[in-house]
PDB file of C-alpha atoms in Angstrom:
ATOM      1  CA  MET M   1       8.424  -5.574  15.393  1.00 84.00           C
ATOM      2  CA  ALA M   2       8.068  -8.680  12.753  1.00 92.00           C
ATOM      3  CA  HIS M   3       9.697 -11.837  13.071  1.00 96.00           C
ATOM      4  CA  VAL M   4      10.157 -14.281   9.516  1.00 97.00           C
ATOM      5  CA  GLN M   5      12.062 -17.825   9.323  1.00 97.00           C
ATOM      6  CA  VAL M   6      13.278 -19.539   5.908  1.00 97.00           C
ATOM      7  CA  VAL M   7      13.841 -23.559   6.134  1.00 98.00           C
ATOM      8  CA  SER M   8      15.539 -25.172   2.933  1.00 97.00           C
ATOM      9  CA  THR M   9      13.273 -27.660   0.537  1.00 96.00           C
ATOM     10  CA  ALA M  10      14.444 -30.662  -0.514  1.00 93.00           C
ATOM     11  CA  THR M  11      14.354 -28.744  -4.272  1.00 91.00           C
ATOM     12  CA  PRO M  12      18.299 -26.729  -4.851  1.00 91.00           C
ATOM     13  CA  TYR M  13      16.997 -23.265  -4.312  1.00 97.00           C
ATOM     14  CA  ALA M  14      13.404 -23.329  -2.810  1.00 97.00           C
ATOM     15  CA  HIS M  15      12.997 -22.363   0.645  1.00 98.00           C
ATOM     16  CA  ARG M  16       9.836 -22.294   3.085  1.00 98.00           C
ATOM     17  CA  ILE M  17       9.283 -18.863   4.553  1.00 98.00           C
ATOM     18  CA  THR M  18       7.056 -18.416   7.204  1.00 98.00           C
ATOM     19  CA  SER M  19       5.441 -15.787   9.303  1.00 97.00           C
ATOM     20  CA  ARG M  20       2.675 -15.440  11.859  1.00 96.00           C
ATOM     21  CA  GLY M  21       1.317 -19.014  10.687  1.00 97.00           C
ATOM     22  CA  HIS M  22       1.394 -17.805   7.403  1.00 97.00           C
ATOM     23  CA  ALA M  23       3.536 -19.718   4.649  1.00 98.00           C
ATOM     24  CA  LEU M  24       5.170 -19.366   1.076  1.00 97.00           C
ATOM     25  CA  THR M  25       7.880 -20.537  -0.826  1.00 97.00           C
ATOM     26  CA  ALA M  26      11.067 -18.472  -2.279  1.00 98.00           C
ATOM     27  CA  ASP M  27      12.729 -19.804  -5.162  1.00 98.00           C
ATOM     28  CA  GLU M  28      15.100 -18.799  -8.131  1.00 97.00           C
ATOM     29  CA  PRO M  29      13.954 -18.658 -12.044  1.00 96.00           C
ATOM     30  CA  ALA M  30      14.991 -21.728 -13.811  1.00 95.00           C
ATOM     31  CA  SER M  31      17.211 -19.985 -15.990  1.00 96.00           C
ATOM     32  CA  LEU M  32      19.274 -19.473 -12.575  1.00 96.00           C
ATOM     33  CA  GLY M  33      19.268 -22.954 -11.936  1.00 95.00           C
ATOM     34  CA  GLY M  34      15.672 -22.769  -9.256  1.00 95.00           C
ATOM     35  CA  GLY M  35      12.788 -24.554 -10.033  1.00 95.00           C
ATOM     36  CA  ASP M  36      10.477 -21.638  -9.996  1.00 96.00           C
ATOM     37  CA  GLN M  37       8.437 -23.008  -7.564  1.00 96.00           C
ATOM     38  CA  GLY M  38       7.976 -19.362  -5.455  1.00 97.00           C
ATOM     39  CA  MET M  39       9.027 -15.613  -6.359  1.00 97.00           C
ATOM     40  CA  ALA M  40      12.647 -15.130  -5.996  1.00 97.00           C
ATOM     41  CA  PRO M  41      14.132 -12.382  -3.568  1.00 96.00           C
ATOM     42  CA  PHE M  42      13.628  -8.945  -5.363  1.00 95.00           C
ATOM     43  CA  ASP M  43      10.428  -9.681  -6.378  1.00 96.00           C
ATOM     44  CA  LEU M  44       9.634 -10.782  -2.616  1.00 97.00           C
ATOM     45  CA  TYR M  45      11.574  -7.211  -1.467  1.00 96.00           C
ATOM     46  CA  LEU M  46       9.028  -5.624  -4.433  1.00 97.00           C
ATOM     47  CA  ALA M  47       6.038  -7.348  -2.799  1.00 97.00           C
ATOM     48  CA  SER M  48       6.709  -5.986   0.427  1.00 97.00           C
ATOM     49  CA  LEU M  49       7.034  -2.483  -0.535  1.00 98.00           C
ATOM     50  CA  ALA M  50       3.937  -3.409  -2.920  1.00 98.00           C
ATOM     51  CA  ALA M  51       1.618  -4.972   0.201  1.00 97.00           C
ATOM     52  CA  CYS M  52       2.768  -1.418   2.126  1.00 97.00           C
ATOM     53  CA  THR M  53       1.441   0.742  -0.120  1.00 98.00           C
ATOM     54  CA  ALA M  54      -1.477  -0.627  -0.791  1.00 97.00           C
ATOM     55  CA  ILE M  55      -2.507  -1.403   2.591  1.00 98.00           C
ATOM     56  CA  THR M  56      -1.357   2.574   3.532  1.00 98.00           C
ATOM     57  CA  LEU M  57      -3.118   3.826   0.870  1.00 97.00           C
ATOM     58  CA  ARG M  58      -6.261   1.695   2.077  1.00 97.00           C
ATOM     59  CA  MET M  59      -6.121   3.152   5.778  1.00 98.00           C
ATOM     60  CA  TYR M  60      -5.755   6.581   4.554  1.00 98.00           C
ATOM     61  CA  ALA M  61      -8.727   6.579   1.783  1.00 98.00           C
ATOM     62  CA  GLU M  62     -11.191   5.392   4.195  1.00 98.00           C
ATOM     63  CA  LYS M  63     -10.078   7.240   7.027  1.00 98.00           C
ATOM     64  CA  LYS M  64     -10.530  10.598   4.395  1.00 98.00           C
ATOM     65  CA  GLY M  65     -14.043   8.697   3.541  1.00 98.00           C
ATOM     66  CA  TRP M  66     -12.737   8.445  -0.321  1.00 98.00           C
ATOM     67  CA  GLU M  67     -13.411   5.329  -2.648  1.00 97.00           C
ATOM     68  CA  LEU M  68     -10.263   3.795  -4.065  1.00 97.00           C
ATOM     69  CA  GLY M  69     -12.313   1.111  -5.513  1.00 97.00           C
ATOM     70  CA  GLU M  70     -10.271  -1.665  -7.147  1.00 98.00           C
ATOM     71  CA  PHE M  71      -6.222  -0.104  -6.025  1.00 97.00           C
ATOM     72  CA  SER M  72      -3.527  -1.543  -7.609  1.00 97.00           C
ATOM     73  CA  ALA M  73       0.118  -0.655  -7.758  1.00 97.00           C
ATOM     74  CA  SER M  74       2.937  -2.036  -9.752  1.00 97.00           C
ATOM     75  CA  LEU M  75       6.309  -2.138  -9.470  1.00 97.00           C
ATOM     76  CA  SER M  76       9.661  -2.745 -10.853  1.00 96.00           C
ATOM     77  CA  SER M  77      13.606  -1.789 -10.268  1.00 96.00           C
ATOM     78  CA  GLN M  78      16.147  -1.703 -12.393  1.00 96.00           C
ATOM     79  CA  ARG M  79      19.975  -0.675 -11.348  1.00 96.00           C
ATOM     80  CA  ASP M  80      21.381   2.314 -13.004  1.00 97.00           C
ATOM     81  CA  GLU M  81      24.831   2.812 -14.625  1.00 97.00           C
ATOM     82  CA  THR M  82      26.757   2.786 -10.814  1.00 97.00           C
ATOM     83  CA  GLY M  83      24.437  -0.405  -9.648  1.00 96.00           C
ATOM     84  CA  LYS M  84      22.363   1.952  -7.533  1.00 94.00           C
ATOM     85  CA  LEU M  85      19.062   0.244  -7.324  1.00 95.00           C
ATOM     86  CA  HIS M  86      15.276   2.470  -8.696  1.00 96.00           C
ATOM     87  CA  VAL M  87      12.428   1.173  -7.747  1.00 97.00           C
ATOM     88  CA  HIS M  88       9.224   2.967  -9.495  1.00 97.00           C
ATOM     89  CA  ARG M  89       5.723   2.240  -8.113  1.00 98.00           C
ATOM     90  CA  ALA M  90       2.669   2.737 -10.862  1.00 98.00           C
ATOM     91  CA  LEU M  91      -0.713   3.280  -8.807  1.00 98.00           C
ATOM     92  CA  SER M  92      -3.999   3.236  -9.961  1.00 97.00           C
ATOM     93  CA  ALA M  93      -7.825   2.774  -8.711  1.00 98.00           C
ATOM     94  CA  SER M  94     -11.092   2.387  -9.926  1.00 98.00           C
ATOM     95  CA  ALA M  95     -12.877   5.006  -8.523  1.00 98.00           C
ATOM     96  CA  PRO M  96     -12.722   8.401  -9.958  1.00 97.00           C
ATOM     97  CA  LEU M  97     -10.556  10.441  -7.848  1.00 97.00           C
ATOM     98  CA  THR M  98      -9.773  14.052  -8.367  1.00 98.00           C
ATOM     99  CA  ASP M  99      -5.973  15.426  -9.306  1.00 98.00           C
ATOM    100  CA  ALA M 100      -5.710  16.728  -5.280  1.00 98.00           C
ATOM    101  CA  GLN M 101      -6.767  13.258  -3.778  1.00 98.00           C
ATOM    102  CA  TRP M 102      -4.143  11.678  -5.884  1.00 98.00           C
ATOM    103  CA  GLU M 103      -1.303  14.177  -4.980  1.00 98.00           C
ATOM    104  CA  ARG M 104      -2.278  13.920  -1.540  1.00 98.00           C
ATOM    105  CA  LEU M 105      -2.230   9.914  -1.947  1.00 98.00           C
ATOM    106  CA  LEU M 106       1.374  10.595  -3.932  1.00 98.00           C
ATOM    107  CA  ASP M 107       2.372  12.402  -0.924  1.00 98.00           C
ATOM    108  CA  VAL M 108       1.418   9.705   1.796  1.00 98.00           C
ATOM    109  CA  VAL M 109       3.074   6.670  -0.254  1.00 97.00           C
ATOM    110  CA  ALA M 110       6.513   8.563  -0.118  1.00 97.00           C
ATOM    111  CA  ARG M 111       6.306   7.768   3.526  1.00 97.00           C
ATOM    112  CA  THR M 112       5.092   4.239   4.348  1.00 97.00           C
ATOM    113  CA  PRO M 113       6.773   2.517   6.669  1.00 96.00           C
ATOM    114  CA  VAL M 114       8.377   0.308   3.647  1.00 97.00           C
ATOM    115  CA  THR M 115       9.282   2.672   2.231  1.00 97.00           C
ATOM    116  CA  LEU M 116      11.136   4.918   4.437  1.00 96.00           C
ATOM    117  CA  VAL M 117      13.107   1.621   6.087  1.00 95.00           C
ATOM    118  CA  MET M 118      13.814   0.937   2.595  1.00 95.00           C
ATOM    119  CA  ARG M 119      15.587   4.685   2.005  1.00 95.00           C
ATOM    120  CA  GLU M 120      17.491   5.315   5.075  1.00 95.00           C
ATOM    121  CA  GLY M 121      18.638   1.163   5.221  1.00 92.00           C
ATOM    122  CA  ALA M 122      18.628  -1.047   7.843  1.00 92.00           C
ATOM    123  CA  VAL M 123      21.344  -2.293  10.320  1.00 94.00           C
ATOM    124  CA  ILE M 124      21.625  -6.006   9.424  1.00 94.00           C
ATOM    125  CA  THR M 125      23.439  -8.376  11.229  1.00 96.00           C
ATOM    126  CA  SER M 126      24.102 -12.178  11.602  1.00 96.00           C
ATOM    127  CA  ALA M 127      24.920 -14.681  14.104  1.00 96.00           C
ATOM    128  CA  ARG M 128      25.278 -18.373  14.473  1.00 97.00           C
ATOM    129  CA  ALA M 129      22.152 -19.739  15.772  1.00 91.00           C
TER     130      ALA M 129
END
């Protein structure tokens, strides 16, 4: 389904991430001892959900013949008193949409592929290469 590789760099916490010929850098902020050369792991977590949100809603709107104009999704996360992570998405589109269209988009966004995996969890295994 997907394959990503991460390799360390000369900077202590900075790592180069590659997938299908694309590359980016992940790092920790200076406040955590990193060089702030890229997004931190939880930023990438939210970025994955944001990207899936935007792409899925764009595909859905095109299928329906709806114009979204410039679409944006702003995501934030915080932990509650038990340590459970809560993610909030704020969506906007520059094109005028009816309340019924927004209701449908919010229904669709609740079932994007990345949303579903994040909600259900995943089996994660590790092994020596």
